[in-house]
Coordinates of C-alpha atoms in Angstrom, one line a residue:
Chain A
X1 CA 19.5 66.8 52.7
X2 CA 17.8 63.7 51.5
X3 CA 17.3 61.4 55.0
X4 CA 15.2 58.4 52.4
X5 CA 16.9 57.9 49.5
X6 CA 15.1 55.5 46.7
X7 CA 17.6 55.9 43.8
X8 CA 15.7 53.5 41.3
X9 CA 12.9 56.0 39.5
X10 CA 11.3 52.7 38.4
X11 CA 11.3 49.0 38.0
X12 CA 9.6 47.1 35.5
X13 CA 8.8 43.0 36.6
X14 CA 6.8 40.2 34.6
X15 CA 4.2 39.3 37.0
X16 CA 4.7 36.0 38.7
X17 CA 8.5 37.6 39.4
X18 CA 9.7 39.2 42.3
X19 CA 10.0 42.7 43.0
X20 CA 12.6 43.8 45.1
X21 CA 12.6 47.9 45.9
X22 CA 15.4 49.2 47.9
X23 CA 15.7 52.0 49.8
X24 CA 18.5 54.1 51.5
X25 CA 18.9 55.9 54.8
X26 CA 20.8 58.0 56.8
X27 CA 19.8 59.1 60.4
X28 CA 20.3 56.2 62.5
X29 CA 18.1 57.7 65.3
X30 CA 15.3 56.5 62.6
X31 CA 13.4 53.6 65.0
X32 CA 10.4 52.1 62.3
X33 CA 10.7 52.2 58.9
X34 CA 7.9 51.7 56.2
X35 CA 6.6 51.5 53.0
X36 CA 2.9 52.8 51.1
X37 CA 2.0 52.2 48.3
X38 CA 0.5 55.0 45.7
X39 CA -2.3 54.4 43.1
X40 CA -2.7 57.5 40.5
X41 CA -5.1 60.2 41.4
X42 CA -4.9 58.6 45.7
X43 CA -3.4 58.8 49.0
X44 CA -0.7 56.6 49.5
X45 CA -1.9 53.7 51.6
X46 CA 0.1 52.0 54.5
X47 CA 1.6 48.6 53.2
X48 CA 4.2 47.1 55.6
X49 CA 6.5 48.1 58.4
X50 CA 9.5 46.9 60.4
X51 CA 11.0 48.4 63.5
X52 CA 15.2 48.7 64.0
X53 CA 15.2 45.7 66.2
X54 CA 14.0 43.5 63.6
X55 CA 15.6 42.0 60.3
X56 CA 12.5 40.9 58.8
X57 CA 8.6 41.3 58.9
X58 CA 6.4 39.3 56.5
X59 CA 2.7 39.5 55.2
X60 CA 1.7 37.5 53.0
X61 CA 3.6 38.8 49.6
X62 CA 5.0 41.0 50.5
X63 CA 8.5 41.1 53.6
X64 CA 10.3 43.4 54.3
X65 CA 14.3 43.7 55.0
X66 CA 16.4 45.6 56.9
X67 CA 20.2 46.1 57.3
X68 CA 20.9 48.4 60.2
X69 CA 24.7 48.5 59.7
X70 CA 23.8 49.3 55.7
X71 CA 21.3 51.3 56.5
X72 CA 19.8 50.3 54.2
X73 CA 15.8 48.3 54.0
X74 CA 14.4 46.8 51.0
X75 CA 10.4 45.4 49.7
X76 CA 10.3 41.6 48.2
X77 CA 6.6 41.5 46.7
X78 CA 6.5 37.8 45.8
X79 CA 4.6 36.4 43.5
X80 CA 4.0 40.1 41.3
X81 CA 0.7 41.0 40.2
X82 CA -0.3 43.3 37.6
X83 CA -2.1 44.8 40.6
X84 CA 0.9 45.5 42.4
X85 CA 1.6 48.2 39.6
X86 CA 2.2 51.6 41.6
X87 CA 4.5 53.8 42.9
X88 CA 6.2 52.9 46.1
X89 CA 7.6 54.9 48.7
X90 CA 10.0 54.4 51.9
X91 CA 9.4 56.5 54.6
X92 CA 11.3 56.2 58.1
X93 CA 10.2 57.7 61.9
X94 CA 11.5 57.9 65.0
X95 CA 10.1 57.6 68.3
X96 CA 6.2 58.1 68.0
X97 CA 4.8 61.5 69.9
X98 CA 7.5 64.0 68.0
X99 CA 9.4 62.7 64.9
X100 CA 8.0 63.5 61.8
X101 CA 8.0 60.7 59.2
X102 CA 10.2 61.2 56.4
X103 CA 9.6 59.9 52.7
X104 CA 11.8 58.7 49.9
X105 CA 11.5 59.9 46.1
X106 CA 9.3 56.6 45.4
X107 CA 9.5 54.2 43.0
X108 CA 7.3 53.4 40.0
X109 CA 6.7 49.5 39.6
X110 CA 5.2 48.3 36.7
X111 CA 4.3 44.6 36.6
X112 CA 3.9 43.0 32.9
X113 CA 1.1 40.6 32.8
Chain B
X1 CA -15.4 55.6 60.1
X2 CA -14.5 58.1 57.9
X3 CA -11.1 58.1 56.5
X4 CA -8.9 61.7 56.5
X5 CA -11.0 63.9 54.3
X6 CA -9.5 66.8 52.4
X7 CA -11.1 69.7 50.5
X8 CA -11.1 71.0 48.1
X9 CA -10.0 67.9 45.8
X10 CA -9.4 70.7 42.7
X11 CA -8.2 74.0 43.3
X12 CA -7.0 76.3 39.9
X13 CA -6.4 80.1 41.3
X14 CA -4.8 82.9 39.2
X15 CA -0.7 83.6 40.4
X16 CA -0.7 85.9 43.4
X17 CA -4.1 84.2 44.7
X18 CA -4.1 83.2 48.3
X19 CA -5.5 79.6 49.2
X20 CA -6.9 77.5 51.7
X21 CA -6.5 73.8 52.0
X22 CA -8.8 72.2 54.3
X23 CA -7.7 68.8 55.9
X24 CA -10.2 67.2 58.3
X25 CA -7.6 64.0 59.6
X26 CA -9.1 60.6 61.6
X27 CA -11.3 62.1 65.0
X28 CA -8.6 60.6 67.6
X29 CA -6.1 61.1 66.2
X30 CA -3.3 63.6 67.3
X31 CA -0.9 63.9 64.7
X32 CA -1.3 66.0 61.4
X33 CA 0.8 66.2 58.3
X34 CA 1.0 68.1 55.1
X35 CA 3.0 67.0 52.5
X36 CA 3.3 68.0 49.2
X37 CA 4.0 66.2 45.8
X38 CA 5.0 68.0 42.8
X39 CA 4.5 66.5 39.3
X40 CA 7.2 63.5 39.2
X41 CA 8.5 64.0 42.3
X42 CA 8.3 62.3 45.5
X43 CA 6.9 63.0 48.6
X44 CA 7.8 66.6 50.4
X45 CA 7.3 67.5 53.7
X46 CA 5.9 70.4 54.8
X47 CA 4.5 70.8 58.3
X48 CA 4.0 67.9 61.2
X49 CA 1.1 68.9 64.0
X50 CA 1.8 66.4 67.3
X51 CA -1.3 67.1 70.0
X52 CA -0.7 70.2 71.6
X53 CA 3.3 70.5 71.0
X54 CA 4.7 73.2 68.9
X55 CA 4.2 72.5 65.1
X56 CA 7.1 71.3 63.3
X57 CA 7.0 73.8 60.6
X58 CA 10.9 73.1 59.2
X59 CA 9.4 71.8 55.5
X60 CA 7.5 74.7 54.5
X61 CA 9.5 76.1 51.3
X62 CA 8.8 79.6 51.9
X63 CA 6.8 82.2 54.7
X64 CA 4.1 82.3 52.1
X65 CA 3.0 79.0 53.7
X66 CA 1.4 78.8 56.8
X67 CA -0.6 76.0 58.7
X68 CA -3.4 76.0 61.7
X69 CA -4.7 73.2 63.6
X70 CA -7.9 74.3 65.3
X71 CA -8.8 72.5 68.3
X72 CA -6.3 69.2 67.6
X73 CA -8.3 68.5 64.7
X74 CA -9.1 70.6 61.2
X75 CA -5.9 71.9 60.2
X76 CA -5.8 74.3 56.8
X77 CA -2.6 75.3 54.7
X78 CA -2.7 78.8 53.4
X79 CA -0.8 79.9 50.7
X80 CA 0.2 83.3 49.9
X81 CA 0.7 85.2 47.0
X82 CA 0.4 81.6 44.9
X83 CA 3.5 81.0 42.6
X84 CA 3.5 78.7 39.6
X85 CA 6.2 76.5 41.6
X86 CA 3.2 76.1 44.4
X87 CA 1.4 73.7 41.7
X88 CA 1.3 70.3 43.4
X89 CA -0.3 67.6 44.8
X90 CA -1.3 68.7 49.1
X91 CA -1.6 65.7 50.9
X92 CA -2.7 65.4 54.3
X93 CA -2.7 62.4 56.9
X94 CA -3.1 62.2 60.3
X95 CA -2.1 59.2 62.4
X96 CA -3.0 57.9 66.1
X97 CA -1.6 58.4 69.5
X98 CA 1.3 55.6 70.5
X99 CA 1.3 52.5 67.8
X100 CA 4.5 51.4 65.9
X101 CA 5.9 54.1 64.0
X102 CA 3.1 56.7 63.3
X103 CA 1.5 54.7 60.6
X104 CA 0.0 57.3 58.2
X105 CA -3.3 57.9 56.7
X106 CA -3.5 60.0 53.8
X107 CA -6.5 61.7 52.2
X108 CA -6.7 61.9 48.3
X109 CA -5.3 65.2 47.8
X110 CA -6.2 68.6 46.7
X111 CA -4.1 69.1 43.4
X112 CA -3.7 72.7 43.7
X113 CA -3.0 74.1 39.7
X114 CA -1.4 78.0 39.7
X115 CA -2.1 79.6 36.8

């Protein structure tokens, strides 16, 4: 029972481009939603976040959307770098002090310099 | 401060070896996860630690796995009777009390290789 669904494996961008990565849920008791990002051979690190009574949070280049009645959030990374190259996951929680934080597949973005 | 620290970052046992994963998470903070990430695949969760509540141990594949959390901090993962399935990525990450939606931070891993 996949909560976090990221059905694109990969995406492939010439830097300068934007990268949009989408990302499906299903438990609408889900209250923040969230995306890492994942270097080779590290921890995924926390990149952005938006809770369920917001549309849209923003920093710097990278925002963040979400569409309650979709369910479903996306990740604009605007202007790509080559640095931006990684795997990205979703991940969605509910209220903090008892439910567990539940990750997507992840998807592998490759920016071409 | 130190980030969440996990040992050992290597680990290659024989099958039917029993291990221990060490995760020492971020002093103050109360929650503690394991996760696990096998070769191409994304992130799996296995067991959720939240203060002094129950452990939320619905993830773990099998009751070869098993997970303590001494004293709200050092937690280990044991595994039993190690299967070449158990190969993996074990990623730990602990996260503070209150703030906006358990923001995780992870350690780098123990890739655990089953021989």
């Amino acid at each position: 029972d996949q909560q976090v669904k990221q059905n694109s494996p990969s995406l492939s961008v010439q830097e300068g481009r934007i990268s949009i990565l989408n990302c499906d849920y299903t438990n609408s008791m889900f209250d923040y939603f969230l995306w890492y990002k994942k270097y080779p051979a590290e921890g995924p690190t926390f990149l952005i976040s938006i809770s369920s009574i917001k549309d849209k949070n923003e920093d710097g280049r990278f925002t963040v959307f979400l569409n309650k009645s979709a369910k479903h959030l996306s990740l604009h990374i605007v202007p790509s770098q080559p640095g931006d190259s990684a795997v990205y996951f979703c991940a969605a929680s509910g209220d903090t002090g008892g439910f567990k934080t539940i990750f997507g597949a992840g998807t592998r973005l490759f920016v071409k310099a | 401060g130190a980030g969440v620290s996990q040992s050992p970052s290597n680990k290659v046992t024989e099958k039917g070896k029993d291990v221990e994963l060490r995760c020492d998470p971020i002093s103050g903070h109360t929650a503690l996860y394991w996760y696990r990430q096998s070769l191409g695949q994304g992130l799996e969760f296995l067991i959720y630690f939240q203060g002094n509540s129950a452990p939320d141990k619905s993830g773990l594949p099998s009751d070869r796995f098993s997970a303590e959390r001494t004293g709200g901090s050092v937690s280990t993962l044991t595994i039993q009777r190690t299967q070449q399935e158990d190969s993996a990525v074990y990623l730990c990450a602990s996260s503070p009390p209150g703030g906006e939606g358990e923001k995780l931070f992870f350690g780098s891993g123990t890739q655990l290789s089953v021989l």
